[in-house]
PDB file of C-alpha atoms in Angstrom:
ATOM      1  CA  MET A   1      28.249  14.899  27.812  1.00  0.00           C
ATOM      2  CA  LYS A   2      25.131  15.808  29.755  1.00  0.00           C
ATOM      3  CA  SER A   3      21.731  16.352  28.178  1.00  0.00           C
ATOM      4  CA  ASP A   4      21.734  20.087  29.027  1.00  0.00           C
ATOM      5  CA  GLU A   5      25.113  20.508  27.357  1.00  0.00           C
ATOM      6  CA  LEU A   6      23.892  18.788  24.218  1.00  0.00           C
ATOM      7  CA  LYS A   7      20.742  20.915  24.256  1.00  0.00           C
ATOM      8  CA  ASN A   8      22.811  24.096  24.433  1.00  0.00           C
ATOM      9  CA  LEU A   9      25.055  22.948  21.578  1.00  0.00           C
ATOM     10  CA  ILE A  10      22.064  22.150  19.388  1.00  0.00           C
ATOM     11  CA  CYS A  11      20.408  25.471  20.222  1.00  0.00           C
ATOM     12  CA  ARG A  12      23.572  27.371  19.324  1.00  0.00           C
ATOM     13  CA  GLU A  13      23.798  25.489  16.019  1.00  0.00           C
ATOM     14  CA  PHE A  14      20.172  26.179  15.200  1.00  0.00           C
ATOM     15  CA  CYS A  15      20.407  29.869  16.010  1.00  0.00           C
ATOM     16  CA  GLY A  16      23.983  30.571  14.893  1.00  0.00           C
ATOM     17  CA  GLY A  17      22.976  31.821  11.440  1.00  0.00           C
ATOM     18  CA  LEU A  18      19.798  33.557  12.572  1.00  0.00           C
ATOM     19  CA  SER A  19      19.448  37.340  12.369  1.00  0.00           C
ATOM     20  CA  VAL A  20      16.468  39.543  13.183  1.00  0.00           C
ATOM     21  CA  SER A  21      16.103  43.200  12.263  1.00  0.00           C
ATOM     22  CA  THR A  22      13.332  45.761  12.636  1.00  0.00           C
ATOM     23  CA  VAL A  23      11.562  46.925   9.474  1.00  0.00           C
ATOM     24  CA  PRO A  24       8.517  49.201   8.988  1.00  0.00           C
ATOM     25  CA  ALA A  25       6.171  46.206   8.688  1.00  0.00           C
ATOM     26  CA  GLY A  26       7.521  44.448  11.798  1.00  0.00           C
ATOM     27  CA  PHE A  27      10.565  42.177  11.780  1.00  0.00           C
ATOM     28  CA  ALA A  28      12.766  40.715   9.054  1.00  0.00           C
ATOM     29  CA  VAL A  29      14.191  37.271   9.862  1.00  0.00           C
ATOM     30  CA  SER A  30      17.118  35.755   7.957  1.00  0.00           C
ATOM     31  CA  THR A  31      18.439  32.214   8.368  1.00  0.00           C
ATOM     32  CA  ASP A  32      21.439  30.285   7.071  1.00  0.00           C
ATOM     33  CA  VAL A  33      19.197  27.705   5.393  1.00  0.00           C
ATOM     34  CA  ALA A  34      19.590  28.015   1.623  1.00  0.00           C
ATOM     35  CA  LYS A  35      16.763  28.212  -0.874  1.00  0.00           C
ATOM     36  CA  SER A  36      16.906  26.103  -4.041  1.00  0.00           C
ATOM     37  CA  PHE A  37      18.840  28.814  -5.903  1.00  0.00           C
ATOM     38  CA  GLY A  38      21.355  29.498  -3.117  1.00  0.00           C
ATOM     39  CA  ASP A  39      20.057  32.551  -1.262  1.00  0.00           C
ATOM     40  CA  PRO A  40      19.198  32.093   2.432  1.00  0.00           C
ATOM     41  CA  ILE A  41      15.587  31.613   3.453  1.00  0.00           C
ATOM     42  CA  SER A  42      14.274  34.838   4.944  1.00  0.00           C
ATOM     43  CA  PHE A  43      10.826  36.077   5.888  1.00  0.00           C
ATOM     44  CA  TYR A  44       8.875  38.849   7.587  1.00  0.00           C
ATOM     45  CA  LEU A  45       6.864  38.724  10.778  1.00  0.00           C
ATOM     46  CA  SER A  46       4.265  41.352  11.665  1.00  0.00           C
ATOM     47  CA  GLU A  47       1.954  41.748  14.668  1.00  0.00           C
ATOM     48  CA  ALA A  48      -1.612  43.011  14.876  1.00  0.00           C
ATOM     49  CA  ASN A  49      -3.707  42.780  18.041  1.00  0.00           C
ATOM     50  CA  GLY A  50      -1.326  40.275  19.602  1.00  0.00           C
ATOM     51  CA  GLU A  51      -1.438  37.899  16.607  1.00  0.00           C
ATOM     52  CA  PHE A  52       1.372  37.265  14.147  1.00  0.00           C
ATOM     53  CA  THR A  53       1.448  36.997  10.355  1.00  0.00           C
ATOM     54  CA  VAL A  54       4.491  35.501   8.632  1.00  0.00           C
ATOM     55  CA  GLU A  55       5.305  35.834   4.919  1.00  0.00           C
ATOM     56  CA  ASP A  56       8.220  35.803   2.524  1.00  0.00           C
ATOM     57  CA  ASP A  57       8.962  38.448  -0.125  1.00  0.00           C
ATOM     58  CA  GLY A  58       7.663  36.369  -3.052  1.00  0.00           C
ATOM     59  CA  ASP A  59      11.078  36.040  -4.674  1.00  0.00           C
ATOM     60  CA  PHE A  60      11.352  32.302  -3.995  1.00  0.00           C
ATOM     61  CA  ILE A  61       8.306  31.246  -6.036  1.00  0.00           C
ATOM     62  CA  ALA A  62       8.733  34.036  -8.618  1.00  0.00           C
ATOM     63  CA  THR A  63      12.274  32.853  -9.362  1.00  0.00           C
ATOM     64  CA  ALA A  64      11.111  29.228  -9.580  1.00  0.00           C
ATOM     65  CA  ILE A  65       8.389  30.202 -12.084  1.00  0.00           C
ATOM     66  CA  ALA A  66      10.797  32.317 -14.150  1.00  0.00           C
ATOM     67  CA  SER A  67      13.297  29.454 -14.350  1.00  0.00           C
ATOM     68  CA  GLY A  68      10.631  26.948 -15.381  1.00  0.00           C
ATOM     69  CA  THR A  69      11.078  24.945 -12.174  1.00  0.00           C
ATOM     70  CA  PHE A  70       7.512  25.581 -11.018  1.00  0.00           C
ATOM     71  CA  THR A  71       4.115  26.401 -12.471  1.00  0.00           C
ATOM     72  CA  ASP A  72       1.146  27.517 -10.414  1.00  0.00           C
ATOM     73  CA  THR A  73      -1.058  24.685 -11.684  1.00  0.00           C
ATOM     74  CA  GLY A  74      -0.576  20.952 -12.033  1.00  0.00           C
ATOM     75  CA  THR A  75       0.895  18.164  -9.940  1.00  0.00           C
ATOM     76  CA  ARG A  76       3.654  20.002  -8.116  1.00  0.00           C
ATOM     77  CA  ALA A  77       1.389  22.960  -7.406  1.00  0.00           C
ATOM     78  CA  SER A  78      -1.095  20.581  -5.742  1.00  0.00           C
ATOM     79  CA  VAL A  79       1.676  18.965  -3.700  1.00  0.00           C
ATOM     80  CA  LEU A  80       2.938  22.387  -2.605  1.00  0.00           C
ATOM     81  CA  ASP A  81      -0.560  23.581  -1.669  1.00  0.00           C
ATOM     82  CA  ALA A  82      -1.212  20.462   0.436  1.00  0.00           C
ATOM     83  CA  MET A  83       2.127  20.751   2.220  1.00  0.00           C
ATOM     84  CA  LEU A  84       1.679  24.453   2.994  1.00  0.00           C
ATOM     85  CA  GLU A  85      -1.799  23.775   4.354  1.00  0.00           C
ATOM     86  CA  GLU A  86      -0.275  21.314   6.830  1.00  0.00           C
ATOM     87  CA  HIS A  87       1.754  24.228   8.199  1.00  0.00           C
ATOM     88  CA  GLY A  88      -1.133  26.699   8.257  1.00  0.00           C
ATOM     89  CA  SER A  89       0.320  28.518   5.240  1.00  0.00           C
ATOM     90  CA  TYR A  90      -0.649  29.089   1.616  1.00  0.00           C
ATOM     91  CA  LEU A  91       0.687  30.488  -1.658  1.00  0.00           C
ATOM     92  CA  ASP A  92      -0.734  33.851  -2.701  1.00  0.00           C
ATOM     93  CA  ARG A  93      -0.721  33.404  -6.470  1.00  0.00           C
ATOM     94  CA  ASP A  94      -1.151  37.123  -7.151  1.00  0.00           C
ATOM     95  CA  SER A  95       1.998  38.170  -5.289  1.00  0.00           C
ATOM     96  CA  CYS A  96       3.898  34.821  -5.385  1.00  0.00           C
ATOM     97  CA  GLN A  97       4.272  35.139  -1.599  1.00  0.00           C
ATOM     98  CA  ILE A  98       4.047  32.222   0.802  1.00  0.00           C
ATOM     99  CA  ARG A  99       2.025  33.425   3.775  1.00  0.00           C
ATOM    100  CA  ARG A 100       0.948  32.151   7.189  1.00  0.00           C
ATOM    101  CA  GLU A 101      -2.109  33.797   8.703  1.00  0.00           C
ATOM    102  CA  PRO A 102      -2.389  34.395  12.471  1.00  0.00           C
ATOM    103  CA  ILE A 103      -3.469  31.524  14.707  1.00  0.00           C
ATOM    104  CA  ALA A 104      -5.123  32.527  17.987  1.00  0.00           C
ATOM    105  CA  GLY A 105      -2.878  31.993  20.988  1.00  0.00           C
ATOM    106  CA  GLU A 106       0.209  31.214  18.925  1.00  0.00           C
ATOM    107  CA  GLY A 107       3.369  33.118  19.825  1.00  0.00           C
ATOM    108  CA  PRO A 108       5.811  34.605  17.309  1.00  0.00           C
ATOM    109  CA  ALA A 109       8.501  31.956  17.838  1.00  0.00           C
ATOM    110  CA  ARG A 110       6.197  29.025  17.059  1.00  0.00           C
ATOM    111  CA  ALA A 111       4.745  30.867  14.057  1.00  0.00           C
ATOM    112  CA  ALA A 112       8.240  31.579  12.731  1.00  0.00           C
ATOM    113  CA  LEU A 113       9.449  27.993  13.207  1.00  0.00           C
ATOM    114  CA  SER A 114       6.383  26.531  11.520  1.00  0.00           C
ATOM    115  CA  PHE A 115       6.817  28.913   8.593  1.00  0.00           C
ATOM    116  CA  LEU A 116      10.522  28.066   8.280  1.00  0.00           C
ATOM    117  CA  SER A 117       9.647  24.370   8.212  1.00  0.00           C
ATOM    118  CA  ALA A 118       7.144  25.050   5.410  1.00  0.00           C
ATOM    119  CA  MET A 119       9.757  26.978   3.430  1.00  0.00           C
ATOM    120  CA  ILE A 120      12.309  24.163   3.772  1.00  0.00           C
ATOM    121  CA  ARG A 121       9.786  21.614   2.548  1.00  0.00           C
ATOM    122  CA  ALA A 122       8.783  23.933  -0.319  1.00  0.00           C
ATOM    123  CA  ARG A 123      12.442  24.120  -1.313  1.00  0.00           C
ATOM    124  CA  ASP A 124      12.668  20.332  -1.290  1.00  0.00           C
ATOM    125  CA  ILE A 125       9.613  20.042  -3.542  1.00  0.00           C
ATOM    126  CA  LEU A 126      11.353  22.289  -6.081  1.00  0.00           C
ATOM    127  CA  LEU A 127      14.604  20.352  -5.782  1.00  0.00           C
ATOM    128  CA  LEU A 128      13.230  17.207  -7.394  1.00  0.00           C
ATOM    129  CA  ASN A 129      15.806  15.446  -9.513  1.00  0.00           C
ATOM    130  CA  ARG A 130      15.808  16.064 -13.264  1.00  0.00           C
ATOM    131  CA  GLU A 131      13.940  12.873 -14.132  1.00  0.00           C
ATOM    132  CA  ASN A 132      11.162  13.679 -11.693  1.00  0.00           C
ATOM    133  CA  VAL A 133      11.028  17.278 -12.919  1.00  0.00           C
ATOM    134  CA  ALA A 134      10.601  16.072 -16.508  1.00  0.00           C
ATOM    135  CA  SER A 135       7.842  13.680 -15.478  1.00  0.00           C
ATOM    136  CA  THR A 136       6.151  16.340 -13.351  1.00  0.00           C
ATOM    137  CA  PHE A 137       6.249  18.929 -16.135  1.00  0.00           C
ATOM    138  CA  ALA A 138       4.623  16.451 -18.517  1.00  0.00           C
ATOM    139  CA  ASP A 139       1.974  15.798 -15.847  1.00  0.00           C
ATOM    140  CA  ASP A 140       1.390  19.555 -15.494  1.00  0.00           C
ATOM    141  CA  VAL A 141       0.941  19.967 -19.241  1.00  0.00           C
ATOM    142  CA  ARG A 142      -1.323  16.914 -19.458  1.00  0.00           C
ATOM    143  CA  SER A 143      -3.426  18.152 -16.526  1.00  0.00           C
ATOM    144  CA  ALA A 144      -3.924  21.586 -18.101  1.00  0.00           C
ATOM    145  CA  ILE A 145      -4.899  20.014 -21.438  1.00  0.00           C
ATOM    146  CA  LYS A 146      -7.407  17.646 -19.828  1.00  0.00           C
ATOM    147  CA  GLU A 147      -8.992  20.520 -17.942  1.00  0.00           C
ATOM    148  CA  ASN A 148      -9.443  22.621 -21.075  1.00  0.00           C
ATOM    149  CA  PHE A 149      -9.949  20.106 -23.912  1.00  0.00           C
ATOM    150  CA  GLY A 150     -11.691  17.194 -22.201  1.00  0.00           C
ATOM    151  CA  ASN A 151     -15.171  18.048 -23.450  1.00  0.00           C
ATOM    152  CA  ASP A 152     -14.347  17.941 -27.165  1.00  0.00           C
ATOM    153  CA  TYR A 153     -11.279  15.733 -27.436  1.00  0.00           C
ATOM    154  CA  VAL A 154     -10.046  12.327 -26.362  1.00  0.00           C
ATOM    155  CA  ILE A 155      -6.774  12.886 -24.499  1.00  0.00           C
ATOM    156  CA  GLU A 156      -4.387   9.962 -24.351  1.00  0.00           C
ATOM    157  CA  ASP A 157      -0.748   8.953 -24.399  1.00  0.00           C
ATOM    158  CA  GLU A 158       0.638   8.140 -27.812  1.00  0.00           C
ATOM    159  CA  THR A 159       1.970   4.580 -27.723  1.00  0.00           C
ATOM    160  CA  GLU A 160       2.314   3.390 -31.328  1.00  0.00           C
ATOM    161  CA  ALA A 161       5.222   5.580 -32.392  1.00  0.00           C
ATOM    162  CA  ASP A 162       9.009   5.418 -32.277  1.00  0.00           C
ATOM    163  CA  ASN A 163       9.103   8.961 -30.953  1.00  0.00           C
ATOM    164  CA  PRO A 164       5.825   9.245 -29.012  1.00  0.00           C
ATOM    165  CA  ALA A 165       4.245  12.531 -28.012  1.00  0.00           C
ATOM    166  CA  ASP A 166       3.334  13.118 -24.381  1.00  0.00           C
ATOM    167  CA  VAL A 167      -0.254  13.938 -25.285  1.00  0.00           C
ATOM    168  CA  LEU A 168      -2.353  12.916 -28.272  1.00  0.00           C
ATOM    169  CA  LEU A 169      -5.499  14.958 -28.936  1.00  0.00           C
ATOM    170  CA  LYS A 170      -8.230  13.208 -30.945  1.00  0.00           C
ATOM    171  CA  SER A 171     -11.573  14.698 -31.845  1.00  0.00           C
ATOM    172  CA  LYS A 172     -14.526  12.997 -30.159  1.00  0.00           C
ATOM    173  CA  ARG A 173     -16.721  13.936 -33.130  1.00  0.00           C
ATOM    174  CA  THR A 174     -14.555  12.870 -36.062  1.00  0.00           C
ATOM    175  CA  GLY A 175     -11.998  10.568 -34.437  1.00  0.00           C
ATOM    176  CA  LEU A 176      -9.226  12.424 -36.263  1.00  0.00           C
ATOM    177  CA  ARG A 177      -5.947  13.355 -34.641  1.00  0.00           C
ATOM    178  CA  ALA A 178      -6.015  17.057 -33.754  1.00  0.00           C
ATOM    179  CA  ALA A 179      -2.526  17.598 -32.277  1.00  0.00           C
ATOM    180  CA  LEU A 180       0.600  15.832 -31.050  1.00  0.00           C
ATOM    181  CA  ILE A 181       1.909  17.619 -27.970  1.00  0.00           C
ATOM    182  CA  TYR A 182       5.359  17.301 -26.436  1.00  0.00           C
ATOM    183  CA  ALA A 183       6.240  18.625 -22.975  1.00  0.00           C
ATOM    184  CA  ALA A 184       9.642  20.130 -23.811  1.00  0.00           C
ATOM    185  CA  ASN A 185      11.651  20.937 -20.712  1.00  0.00           C
ATOM    186  CA  SER A 186      14.984  19.805 -22.174  1.00  0.00           C
ATOM    187  CA  ASN A 187      16.890  20.142 -25.421  1.00  0.00           C
ATOM    188  CA  GLU A 188      16.447  16.425 -26.020  1.00  0.00           C
ATOM    189  CA  LYS A 189      12.666  16.636 -25.757  1.00  0.00           C
ATOM    190  CA  LEU A 190      12.535  19.710 -27.984  1.00  0.00           C
ATOM    191  CA  MET A 191      14.627  17.957 -30.645  1.00  0.00           C
ATOM    192  CA  ALA A 192      12.312  14.941 -30.447  1.00  0.00           C
ATOM    193  CA  ALA A 193       9.371  17.241 -31.175  1.00  0.00           C
ATOM    194  CA  LEU A 194      11.270  18.937 -33.990  1.00  0.00           C
ATOM    195  CA  LEU A 195      12.090  15.584 -35.599  1.00  0.00           C
ATOM    196  CA  ARG A 196       8.417  14.583 -35.453  1.00  0.00           C
ATOM    197  CA  HIS A 197       7.434  17.941 -36.933  1.00  0.00           C
ATOM    198  CA  GLN A 198       9.826  17.492 -39.853  1.00  0.00           C
ATOM    199  CA  GLU A 199       8.515  13.993 -40.532  1.00  0.00           C
ATOM    200  CA  ARG A 200       4.842  14.921 -40.647  1.00  0.00           C
ATOM    201  CA  GLU A 201       2.862  15.385 -43.849  1.00  0.00           C
ATOM    202  CA  ASP A 202       1.006  18.638 -44.477  1.00  0.00           C
ATOM    203  CA  ASP A 203      -2.403  17.033 -43.902  1.00  0.00           C
ATOM    204  CA  GLU A 204      -1.427  15.384 -40.597  1.00  0.00           C
ATOM    205  CA  ALA A 205      -2.000  16.671 -37.083  1.00  0.00           C
ATOM    206  CA  PRO A 206       0.341  19.503 -36.069  1.00  0.00           C
ATOM    207  CA  VAL A 207       3.209  18.885 -33.655  1.00  0.00           C
ATOM    208  CA  ILE A 208       3.300  21.316 -30.727  1.00  0.00           C
ATOM    209  CA  ALA A 209       6.172  21.551 -28.235  1.00  0.00           C
ATOM    210  CA  VAL A 210       5.066  23.160 -24.967  1.00  0.00           C
ATOM    211  CA  VAL A 211       8.285  24.743 -23.672  1.00  0.00           C
ATOM    212  CA  SER A 212       8.943  24.989 -19.932  1.00  0.00           C
ATOM    213  CA  GLY A 213      11.360  27.904 -20.288  1.00  0.00           C
ATOM    214  CA  LEU A 214      14.663  28.906 -21.831  1.00  0.00           C
ATOM    215  CA  ASN A 215      18.162  28.225 -20.512  1.00  0.00           C
ATOM    216  CA  LYS A 216      17.650  27.561 -16.782  1.00  0.00           C
ATOM    217  CA  GLY A 217      14.162  26.434 -17.718  1.00  0.00           C
ATOM    218  CA  GLY A 218      15.650  23.487 -19.604  1.00  0.00           C
ATOM    219  CA  VAL A 219      15.756  24.493 -23.301  1.00  0.00           C
ATOM    220  CA  SER A 220      18.714  26.443 -24.675  1.00  0.00           C
ATOM    221  CA  THR A 221      18.151  29.591 -26.726  1.00  0.00           C
ATOM    222  CA  ARG A 222      20.153  28.087 -29.584  1.00  0.00           C
ATOM    223  CA  ARG A 223      17.961  24.990 -29.811  1.00  0.00           C
ATOM    224  CA  PHE A 224      14.801  27.072 -29.480  1.00  0.00           C
ATOM    225  CA  GLU A 225      15.851  29.346 -32.353  1.00  0.00           C
ATOM    226  CA  MET A 226      16.685  26.301 -34.499  1.00  0.00           C
ATOM    227  CA  ALA A 227      13.238  24.817 -33.915  1.00  0.00           C
ATOM    228  CA  GLN A 228      11.575  28.195 -34.434  1.00  0.00           C
ATOM    229  CA  ASN A 229      13.309  28.675 -37.805  1.00  0.00           C
ATOM    230  CA  ARG A 230      12.024  25.270 -38.904  1.00  0.00           C
ATOM    231  CA  GLY A 231       8.424  26.091 -38.103  1.00  0.00           C
ATOM    232  CA  LEU A 232       7.830  24.089 -34.905  1.00  0.00           C
ATOM    233  CA  LEU A 233       4.897  25.430 -32.870  1.00  0.00           C
ATOM    234  CA  MET A 234       6.183  26.324 -29.387  1.00  0.00           C
ATOM    235  CA  PRO A 235       4.066  28.009 -26.704  1.00  0.00           C
ATOM    236  CA  PHE A 236       5.696  28.802 -23.352  1.00  0.00           C
ATOM    237  CA  PHE A 237       4.113  27.157 -20.312  1.00  0.00           C
ATOM    238  CA  SER A 238       6.116  29.141 -17.733  1.00  0.00           C
ATOM    239  CA  SER A 239       4.744  32.494 -18.930  1.00  0.00           C
ATOM    240  CA  GLY A 240       1.209  31.303 -18.234  1.00  0.00           C
ATOM    241  CA  PRO A 241      -0.576  27.956 -18.726  1.00  0.00           C
ATOM    242  CA  LYS A 242      -3.705  29.750 -19.948  1.00  0.00           C
ATOM    243  CA  GLN A 243      -1.785  31.439 -22.749  1.00  0.00           C
ATOM    244  CA  ALA A 244      -0.213  28.106 -23.715  1.00  0.00           C
ATOM    245  CA  ILE A 245      -3.633  26.445 -23.786  1.00  0.00           C
ATOM    246  CA  ASN A 246      -5.049  29.240 -25.944  1.00  0.00           C
ATOM    247  CA  TYR A 247      -2.109  28.817 -28.317  1.00  0.00           C
ATOM    248  CA  ILE A 248      -2.769  25.084 -28.608  1.00  0.00           C
ATOM    249  CA  ARG A 249      -6.465  25.737 -29.220  1.00  0.00           C
ATOM    250  CA  ASP A 250      -5.597  28.155 -32.051  1.00  0.00           C
ATOM    251  CA  HIS A 251      -3.308  25.610 -33.747  1.00  0.00           C
ATOM    252  CA  VAL A 252      -5.089  22.248 -33.491  1.00  0.00           C
ATOM    253  CA  ARG A 253      -6.002  20.641 -36.805  1.00  0.00           C
ATOM    254  CA  ALA A 254      -9.024  22.596 -38.000  1.00  0.00           C
ATOM    255  CA  ASP A 255     -10.848  19.752 -39.761  1.00  0.00           C
ATOM    256  CA  ALA A 256     -10.492  17.458 -36.739  1.00  0.00           C
ATOM    257  CA  ALA A 257     -12.743  19.475 -34.439  1.00  0.00           C
TER     258      ALA A 257
END
């Protein structure tokens, strides 16, 4: 086989699943590369004054947030932001769209290929294995707590316990435990928090399970309802880290502040 023949074969393979159609905003491009939840990666390309903007429809990140796979703060958000920046792109957190602004002198083909590369890498970031996802979610929760409670509380890992919490809040003023926080993105982790909650005495620090999401988000509805009926405190992180933080603030041990 000659090099030109191989080049043609590779080009045909690359472009075989590619389709381009005209839409009011410019062009819609669809590929045969799958996103993390199975649909093909597609995006839109528009032109203004000879420069090209590329963006997706926002469904990719919105679906990841809804399923509990991604939050817009924390470790994975930082990794995603850094990767997108390498490709001249960014995540618009208001619309959930990944967008690439025009670069002077760059043609539409190069802009489209760079954006597709960014989307593939974004998919890979969200396809971390379950163990890494669990670790990353705990990091996200811990990061949000440090950012919001660091002035008044000591934030540390709980080590001296058979069933340790992911985050231990202790008052800097009194030294008392203010809350035991579990990052619950699985039934197993939620049940661990529930067990700790049932073991605690009334005058001890409350146990709070920060839930990543229901069903596809990691915790089943059945287990959530069981824990809810037994009084476990459970804010949702996927519906908004700020709301989860406010919930924690409202439920920390009052006399520990």
